[in-house]
Coordinates of C-alpha atoms in Angstrom, one line a residue:
X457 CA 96.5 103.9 101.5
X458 CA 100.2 103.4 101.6
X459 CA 102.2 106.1 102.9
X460 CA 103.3 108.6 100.4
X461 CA 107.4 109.0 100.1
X462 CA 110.0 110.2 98.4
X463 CA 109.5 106.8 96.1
X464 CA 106.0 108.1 95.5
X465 CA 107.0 111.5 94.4
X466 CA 109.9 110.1 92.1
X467 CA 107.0 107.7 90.5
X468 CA 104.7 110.4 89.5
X469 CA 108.0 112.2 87.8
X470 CA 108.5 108.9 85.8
X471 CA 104.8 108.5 85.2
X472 CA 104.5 111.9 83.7
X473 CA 107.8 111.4 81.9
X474 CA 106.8 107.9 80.7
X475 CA 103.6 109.4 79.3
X476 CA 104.8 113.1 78.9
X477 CA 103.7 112.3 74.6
X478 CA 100.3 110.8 75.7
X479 CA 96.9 113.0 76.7
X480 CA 95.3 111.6 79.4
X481 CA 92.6 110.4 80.3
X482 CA 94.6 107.1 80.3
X483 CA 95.5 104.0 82.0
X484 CA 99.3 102.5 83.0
X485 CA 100.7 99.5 84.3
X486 CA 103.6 99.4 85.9
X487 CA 105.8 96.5 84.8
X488 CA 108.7 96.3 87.2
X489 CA 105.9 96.6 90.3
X490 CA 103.7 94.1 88.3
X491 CA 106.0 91.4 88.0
X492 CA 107.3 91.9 91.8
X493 CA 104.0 91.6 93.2
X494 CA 103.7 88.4 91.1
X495 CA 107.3 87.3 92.5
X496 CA 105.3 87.9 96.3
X497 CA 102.7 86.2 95.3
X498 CA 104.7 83.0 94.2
X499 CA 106.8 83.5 97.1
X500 CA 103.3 83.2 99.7
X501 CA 102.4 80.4 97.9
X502 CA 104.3 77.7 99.7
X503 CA 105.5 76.4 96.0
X504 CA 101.8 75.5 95.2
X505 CA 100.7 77.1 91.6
X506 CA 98.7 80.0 91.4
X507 CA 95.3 80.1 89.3
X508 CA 95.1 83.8 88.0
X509 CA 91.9 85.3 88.6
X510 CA 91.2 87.1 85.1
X511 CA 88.5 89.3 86.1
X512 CA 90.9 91.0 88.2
X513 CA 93.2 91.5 85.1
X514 CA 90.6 91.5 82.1
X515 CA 93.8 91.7 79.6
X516 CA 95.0 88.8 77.5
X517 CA 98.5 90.2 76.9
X518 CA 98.7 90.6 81.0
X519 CA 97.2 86.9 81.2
X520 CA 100.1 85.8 79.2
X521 CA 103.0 87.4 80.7
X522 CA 102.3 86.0 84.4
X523 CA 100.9 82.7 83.1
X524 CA 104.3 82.7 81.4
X525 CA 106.2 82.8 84.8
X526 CA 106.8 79.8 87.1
X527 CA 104.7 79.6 90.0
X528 CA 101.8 80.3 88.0
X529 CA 99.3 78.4 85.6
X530 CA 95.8 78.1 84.8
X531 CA 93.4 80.9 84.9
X532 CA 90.3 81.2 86.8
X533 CA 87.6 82.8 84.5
X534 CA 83.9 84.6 85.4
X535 CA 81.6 84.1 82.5
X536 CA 81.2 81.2 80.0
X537 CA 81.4 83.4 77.2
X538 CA 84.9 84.7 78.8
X539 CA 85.9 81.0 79.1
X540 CA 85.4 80.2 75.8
X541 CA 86.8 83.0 74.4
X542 CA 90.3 82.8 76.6
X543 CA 90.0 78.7 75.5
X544 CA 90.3 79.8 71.7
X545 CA 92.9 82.0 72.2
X546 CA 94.5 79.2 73.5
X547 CA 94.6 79.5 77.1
X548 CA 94.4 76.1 78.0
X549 CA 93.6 75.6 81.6
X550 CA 90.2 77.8 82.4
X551 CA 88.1 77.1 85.4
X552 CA 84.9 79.1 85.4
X553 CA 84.3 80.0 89.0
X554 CA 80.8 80.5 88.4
X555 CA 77.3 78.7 87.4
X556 CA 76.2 79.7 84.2
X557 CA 72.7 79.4 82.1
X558 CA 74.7 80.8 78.9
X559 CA 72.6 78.2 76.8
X560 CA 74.6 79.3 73.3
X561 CA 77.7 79.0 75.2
X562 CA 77.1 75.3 76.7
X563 CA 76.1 74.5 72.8
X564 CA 79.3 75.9 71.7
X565 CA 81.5 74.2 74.1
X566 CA 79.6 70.6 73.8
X567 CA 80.0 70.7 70.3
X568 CA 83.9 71.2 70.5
X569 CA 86.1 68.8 71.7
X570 CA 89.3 71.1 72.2
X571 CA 87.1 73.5 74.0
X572 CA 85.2 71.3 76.2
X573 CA 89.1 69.8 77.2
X574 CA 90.4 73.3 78.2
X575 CA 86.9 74.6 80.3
X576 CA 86.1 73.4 83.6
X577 CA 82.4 74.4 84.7
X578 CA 81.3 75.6 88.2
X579 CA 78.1 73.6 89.5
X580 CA 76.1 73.9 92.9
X581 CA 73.0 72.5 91.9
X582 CA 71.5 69.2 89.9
X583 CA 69.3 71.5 87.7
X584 CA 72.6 73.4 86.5
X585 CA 73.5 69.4 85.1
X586 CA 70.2 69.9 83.1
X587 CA 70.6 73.0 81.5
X588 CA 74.0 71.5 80.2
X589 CA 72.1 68.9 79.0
X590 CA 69.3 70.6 77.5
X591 CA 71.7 72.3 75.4
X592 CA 73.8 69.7 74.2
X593 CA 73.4 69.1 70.5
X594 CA 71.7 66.3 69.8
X595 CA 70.2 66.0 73.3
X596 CA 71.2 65.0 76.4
X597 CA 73.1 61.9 75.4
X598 CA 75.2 64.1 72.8
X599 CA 78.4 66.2 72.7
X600 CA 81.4 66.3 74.1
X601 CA 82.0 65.4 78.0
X602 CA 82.0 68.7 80.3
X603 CA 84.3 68.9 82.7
X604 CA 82.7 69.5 86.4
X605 CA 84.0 71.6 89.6
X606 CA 81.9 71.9 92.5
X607 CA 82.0 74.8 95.1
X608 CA 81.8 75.1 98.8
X609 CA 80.4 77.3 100.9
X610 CA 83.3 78.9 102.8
X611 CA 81.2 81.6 105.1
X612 CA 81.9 81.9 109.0
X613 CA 79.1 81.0 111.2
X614 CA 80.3 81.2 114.5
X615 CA 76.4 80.7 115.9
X616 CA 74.9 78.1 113.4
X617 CA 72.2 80.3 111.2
X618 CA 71.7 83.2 112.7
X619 CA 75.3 84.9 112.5
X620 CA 77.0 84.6 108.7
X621 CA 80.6 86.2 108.0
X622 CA 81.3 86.1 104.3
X623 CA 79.7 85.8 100.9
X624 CA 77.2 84.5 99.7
X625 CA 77.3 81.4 97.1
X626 CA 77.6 77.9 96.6
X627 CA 74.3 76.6 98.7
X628 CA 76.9 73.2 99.3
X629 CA 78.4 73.5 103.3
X630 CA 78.5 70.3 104.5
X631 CA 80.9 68.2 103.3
X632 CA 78.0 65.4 103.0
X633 CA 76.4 67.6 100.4
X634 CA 79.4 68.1 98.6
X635 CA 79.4 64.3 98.1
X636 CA 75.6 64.0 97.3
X637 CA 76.1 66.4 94.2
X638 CA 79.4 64.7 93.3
X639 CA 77.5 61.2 92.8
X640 CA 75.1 62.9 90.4
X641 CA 77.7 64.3 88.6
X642 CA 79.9 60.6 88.3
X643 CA 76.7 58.7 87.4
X644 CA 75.3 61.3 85.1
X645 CA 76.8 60.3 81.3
X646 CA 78.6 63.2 79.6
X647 CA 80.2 64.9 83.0
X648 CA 83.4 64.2 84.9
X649 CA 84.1 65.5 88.0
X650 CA 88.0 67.0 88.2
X651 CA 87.6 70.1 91.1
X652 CA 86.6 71.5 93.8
X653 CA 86.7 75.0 95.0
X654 CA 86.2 77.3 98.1
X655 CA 87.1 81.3 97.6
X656 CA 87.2 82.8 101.0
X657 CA 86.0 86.3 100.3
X658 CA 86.4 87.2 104.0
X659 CA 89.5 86.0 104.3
X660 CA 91.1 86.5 100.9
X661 CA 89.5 90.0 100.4
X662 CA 89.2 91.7 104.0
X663 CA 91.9 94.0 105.1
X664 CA 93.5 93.0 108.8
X665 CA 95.1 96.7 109.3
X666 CA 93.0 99.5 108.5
X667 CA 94.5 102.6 109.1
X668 CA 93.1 104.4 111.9
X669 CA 90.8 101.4 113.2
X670 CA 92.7 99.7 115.4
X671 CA 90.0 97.9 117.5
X672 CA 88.6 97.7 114.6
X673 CA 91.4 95.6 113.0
X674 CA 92.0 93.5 115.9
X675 CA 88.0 92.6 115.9
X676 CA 88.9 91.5 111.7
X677 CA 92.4 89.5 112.8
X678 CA 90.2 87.4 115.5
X679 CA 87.5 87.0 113.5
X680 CA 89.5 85.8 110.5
X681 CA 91.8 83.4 113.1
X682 CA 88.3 81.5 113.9
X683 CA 87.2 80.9 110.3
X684 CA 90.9 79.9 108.7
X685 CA 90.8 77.2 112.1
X686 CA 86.9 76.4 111.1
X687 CA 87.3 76.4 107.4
X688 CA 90.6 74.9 107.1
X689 CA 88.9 71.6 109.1
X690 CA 85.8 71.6 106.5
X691 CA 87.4 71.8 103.9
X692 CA 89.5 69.0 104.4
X693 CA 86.7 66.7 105.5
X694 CA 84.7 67.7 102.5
X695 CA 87.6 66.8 99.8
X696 CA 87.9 63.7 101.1
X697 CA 84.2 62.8 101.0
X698 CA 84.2 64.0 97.1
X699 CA 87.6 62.0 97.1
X700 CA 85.5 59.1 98.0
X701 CA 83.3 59.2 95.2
X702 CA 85.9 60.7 92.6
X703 CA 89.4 59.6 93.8
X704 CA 91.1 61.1 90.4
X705 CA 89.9 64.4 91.5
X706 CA 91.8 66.9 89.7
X707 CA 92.8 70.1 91.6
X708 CA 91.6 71.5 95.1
X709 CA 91.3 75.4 94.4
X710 CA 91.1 77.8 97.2
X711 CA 92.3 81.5 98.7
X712 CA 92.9 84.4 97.3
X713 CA 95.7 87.8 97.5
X714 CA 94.8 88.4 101.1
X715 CA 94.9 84.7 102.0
X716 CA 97.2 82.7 99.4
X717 CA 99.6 81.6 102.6
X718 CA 97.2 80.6 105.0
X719 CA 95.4 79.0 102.2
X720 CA 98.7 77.5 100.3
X721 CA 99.7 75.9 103.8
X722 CA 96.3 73.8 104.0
X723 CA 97.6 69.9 102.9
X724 CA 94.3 69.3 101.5
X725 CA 94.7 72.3 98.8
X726 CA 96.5 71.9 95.5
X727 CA 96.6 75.5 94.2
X728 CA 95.5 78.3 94.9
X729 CA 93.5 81.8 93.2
X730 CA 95.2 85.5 93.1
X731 CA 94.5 87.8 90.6
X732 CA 94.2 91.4 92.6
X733 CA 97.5 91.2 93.9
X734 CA 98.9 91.9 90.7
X735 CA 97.7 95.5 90.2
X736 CA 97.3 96.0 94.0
X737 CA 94.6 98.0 93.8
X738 CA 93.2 100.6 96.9
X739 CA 91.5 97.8 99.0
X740 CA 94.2 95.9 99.1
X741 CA 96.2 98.5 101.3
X742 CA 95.0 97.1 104.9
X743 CA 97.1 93.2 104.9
X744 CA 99.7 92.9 107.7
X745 CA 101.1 90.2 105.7
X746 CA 102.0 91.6 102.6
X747 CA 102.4 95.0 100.6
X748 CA 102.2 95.3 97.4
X749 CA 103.1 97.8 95.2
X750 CA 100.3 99.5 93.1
X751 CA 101.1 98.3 89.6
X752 CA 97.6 99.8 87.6
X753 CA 97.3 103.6 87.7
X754 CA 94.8 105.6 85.8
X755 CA 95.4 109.5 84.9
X756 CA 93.2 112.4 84.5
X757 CA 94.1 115.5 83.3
X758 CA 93.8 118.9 84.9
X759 CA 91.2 121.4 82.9
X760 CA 90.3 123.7 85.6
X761 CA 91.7 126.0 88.3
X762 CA 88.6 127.7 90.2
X763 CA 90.8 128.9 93.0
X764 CA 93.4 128.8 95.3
X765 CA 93.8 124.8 96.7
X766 CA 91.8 123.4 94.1
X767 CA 92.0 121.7 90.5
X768 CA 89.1 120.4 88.6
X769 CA 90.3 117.0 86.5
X770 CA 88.4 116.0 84.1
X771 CA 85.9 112.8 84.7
X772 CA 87.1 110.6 87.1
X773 CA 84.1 109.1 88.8
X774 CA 84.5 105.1 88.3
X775 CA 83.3 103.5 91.4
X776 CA 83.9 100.1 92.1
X777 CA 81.4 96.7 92.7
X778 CA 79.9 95.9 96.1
X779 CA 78.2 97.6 98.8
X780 CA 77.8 101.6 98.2
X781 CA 80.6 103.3 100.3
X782 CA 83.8 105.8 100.4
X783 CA 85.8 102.4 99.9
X784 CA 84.7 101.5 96.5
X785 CA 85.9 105.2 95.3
X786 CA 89.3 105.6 93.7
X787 CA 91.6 107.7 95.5
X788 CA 94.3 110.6 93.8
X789 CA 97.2 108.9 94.6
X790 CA 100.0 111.3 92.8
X791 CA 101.2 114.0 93.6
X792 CA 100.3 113.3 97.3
X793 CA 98.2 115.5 99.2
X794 CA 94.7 115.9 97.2
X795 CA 91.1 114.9 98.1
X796 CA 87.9 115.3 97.3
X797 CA 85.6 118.0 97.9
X798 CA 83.1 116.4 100.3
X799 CA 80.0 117.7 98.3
X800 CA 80.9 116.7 94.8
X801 CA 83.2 113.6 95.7
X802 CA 84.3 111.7 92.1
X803 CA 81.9 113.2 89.2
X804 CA 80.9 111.7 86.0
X805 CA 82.6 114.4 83.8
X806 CA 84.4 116.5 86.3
X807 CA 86.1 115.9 89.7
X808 CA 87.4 118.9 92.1
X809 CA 90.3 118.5 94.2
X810 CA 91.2 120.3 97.0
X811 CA 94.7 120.6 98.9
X812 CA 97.9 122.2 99.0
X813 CA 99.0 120.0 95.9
X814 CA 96.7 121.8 93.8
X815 CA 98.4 124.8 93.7
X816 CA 101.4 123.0 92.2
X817 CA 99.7 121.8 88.9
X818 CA 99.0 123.4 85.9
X819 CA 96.0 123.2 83.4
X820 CA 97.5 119.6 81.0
X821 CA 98.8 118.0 84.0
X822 CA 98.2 114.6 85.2
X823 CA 96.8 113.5 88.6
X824 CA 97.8 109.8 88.8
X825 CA 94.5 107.7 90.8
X826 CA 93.9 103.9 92.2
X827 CA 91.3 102.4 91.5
X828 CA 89.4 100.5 94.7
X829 CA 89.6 97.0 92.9
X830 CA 91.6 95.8 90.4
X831 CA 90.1 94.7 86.9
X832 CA 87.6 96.8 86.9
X833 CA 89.6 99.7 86.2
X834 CA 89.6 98.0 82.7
X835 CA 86.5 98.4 82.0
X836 CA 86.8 102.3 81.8
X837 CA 89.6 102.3 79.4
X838 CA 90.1 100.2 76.3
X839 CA 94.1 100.0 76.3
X840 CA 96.8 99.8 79.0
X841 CA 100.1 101.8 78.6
X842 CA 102.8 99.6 79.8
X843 CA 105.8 101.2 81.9
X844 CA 108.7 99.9 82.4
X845 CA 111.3 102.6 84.1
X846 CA 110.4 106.1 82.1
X847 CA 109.2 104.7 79.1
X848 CA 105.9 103.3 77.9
X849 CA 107.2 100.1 76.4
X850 CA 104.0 98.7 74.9
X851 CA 100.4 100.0 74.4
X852 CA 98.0 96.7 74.4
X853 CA 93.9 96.3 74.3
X854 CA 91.9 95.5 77.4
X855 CA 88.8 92.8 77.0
X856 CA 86.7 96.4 76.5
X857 CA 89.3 97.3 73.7
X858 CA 88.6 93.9 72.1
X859 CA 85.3 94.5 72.1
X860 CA 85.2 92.2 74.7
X861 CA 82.5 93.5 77.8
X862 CA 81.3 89.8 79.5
X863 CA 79.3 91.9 81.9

């Protein structure tokens, strides 16, 4: 976490005062640290245009306001149903990062022309061509023409099979298999071929410096030095095999906010994904090469006092995606100095917190958190309070307050 100083302690006074009206719980944004991580974002990405990661904003009104900054344009989306929705609203630029079997959805986009022009879908596989297919209406031979991106496998293995760093999707390594799936897609009727992605989750989404682990990080910033070097090579040779079968390939879509400049400075990339770096959430404190400031805060109001160097706020306990662990729990940020009690840790309808902080705060009063990762936090709360100084200058609905939950 980032060190707590006398800017820290003056945001918490303009966080309360910004909100002194509102009960909590509740969720803010800060605008003047939202738009400069966007600015640092923009500024890492070497003048090539950033695709903004939606479910690591999940707000359309957010969506909007970066998408309407240079440096910035398309989204990247992570359901069909998402897609389609953000298409209507007339996002025009969406690139679903993921395979889908959302049979209604492939209907609905097949059947309209302005939607199947502003959706680009994610395919690893042949049999993901036939369930497009099979859901066309009319048949295979009917709708409108989907528009295709293929994914490669980014993961390190240092020691062919037996040693794997990084996530695990698209089954497509080699470059050779890249171009065996693009040929299927070019000579398949009703597809056209127009990306090609690679998100380096262990890259764009492990932390280099982590506080108190120096060996640690240094074991993280050799590892990661090794896969740029490996993947930057791959990835160039398998663009230009899929260039060879579809030279008016589109876009070359890679990175993410822990690797938008090493990614950005790769010849054989066109643009590149961010999303997180907007609200810099908690696991996004351990980059040497950048620091954002946290932009999304949620609030939890004080409701008991059982003793000396503790408060009880009320709920609290939204853990993050991903493997079980102290990392995926959101930390009390403001005021500075409170932490869990070891035995109860972040509860579902109460959350005790112990240290010398406690003693400052009164039953009403607001203990500002971070949430581990960054969209996610919208999933607990169904409107963002937008901040910009001491005021809240806008109140607007997350996808949950739209009624919106894709997942």
């Amino acid at each position: 976490m980032p060190p707590q100083t006398a800017d820290a302690y003056g945001d918490k006074a303009r966080y309360d005062r910004a909100t002194a009206h509102l009960d909590a719980p509740l969720a803010v944004v800060d605008l003047q640290a939202f738009d400069a991580n966007a600015a640092d974002l923009v500024r890492r990405s070497r003048g090539k245009p950033i695709r903004v990661a939606s479910k690591s904003v999940r707000c359309r009104a957010l969506l909007e306001r970066v998408l309407a900054r240079d440096g910035f344009a398309g989204i990247m989306s992570f359901t069909l149903s998402e897609s389609l929705w953000l298409a209507r609203s007339g996002f025009a630029d969406v690139l679903l990062a993921y395979p889908s079997v959302d049979r209604a959805g492939f209907a609905e986009l097949t059947a309209d022309a302005e939607l199947a022009a502003a959706v680009t879908v994610m395919v690893d596989d042949p049999a993901q061509l036939d369930l497009i297919d099979a859901a066309r209406p009319g048949g295979a031979l009917g709708g409108e023409e989907v528009r295709v991106c293929l994914e490669l496998d980014t993961s390190y293995r240092p020691v062919g099979r037996t040693v794997r760093v990084g996530a695990r999707r698209s089954p497509l390594r080699a470059p050779a298999q890249l171009a065996a799936l693009a040929r299927s897609v070019v000579r398949r009727p009703g597809f056209r071929l127009v990306g090609l992605m690679a998100y380096e989750g262990h890259l764009a989404g492990v932390g280099d410096e982590v506080a108190g682990k120096p060996l640690f990080s240094r074991a993280i910033r050799v590892m990661q030095a090794a896969a740029r070097k490996e993947l930057a090579q791959r990835r160039w040779e398998a663009v230009r095999a899929v260039r060879e079968v579809a030279p008016r390939l589109e876009f070359v879509n890679g990175g993410g906010t822990g690797s938008v400049q090493h990614t950005a400075a790769e010849a054989a990339v066109t643009e590149v994904a961010a999303g997180s770096g907007l609200y810099v959430p908690r696991l996004f404190d351990n980059f040497r090469s950048f620091r954002g400031r946290p932009a999304a805060l949620f609030a939890q109001p004080v409701v008991r006092r059982p003793g000396p160097g503790v408060v009880t706020v009320l709920g609290g306990g939204y853990p993050a995606s991903g493997a079980a662990g102290p990392d995926r729990l959101p930390v009390p940020y403001l005021p500075a100095g409170l932490r869990y009690d070891p035995q109860e840790g972040p509860g579902e309808v109460q959350t005790p917190l112990l240290g010398p902080a406690a003693d400052g705060l009164a039953l009403g009063d607001k203990v500002w958190f971070r949430h581990a990762k960054a969209g996610e936090l919208c999933e607990r709360f169904d409107r963002l309070r937008l901040v910009d100084g001491d005021r809240v200058v806008d109140t607007v609905p997350t996808y949950r307050g739209e009624g919106r939950t894709f997942l």
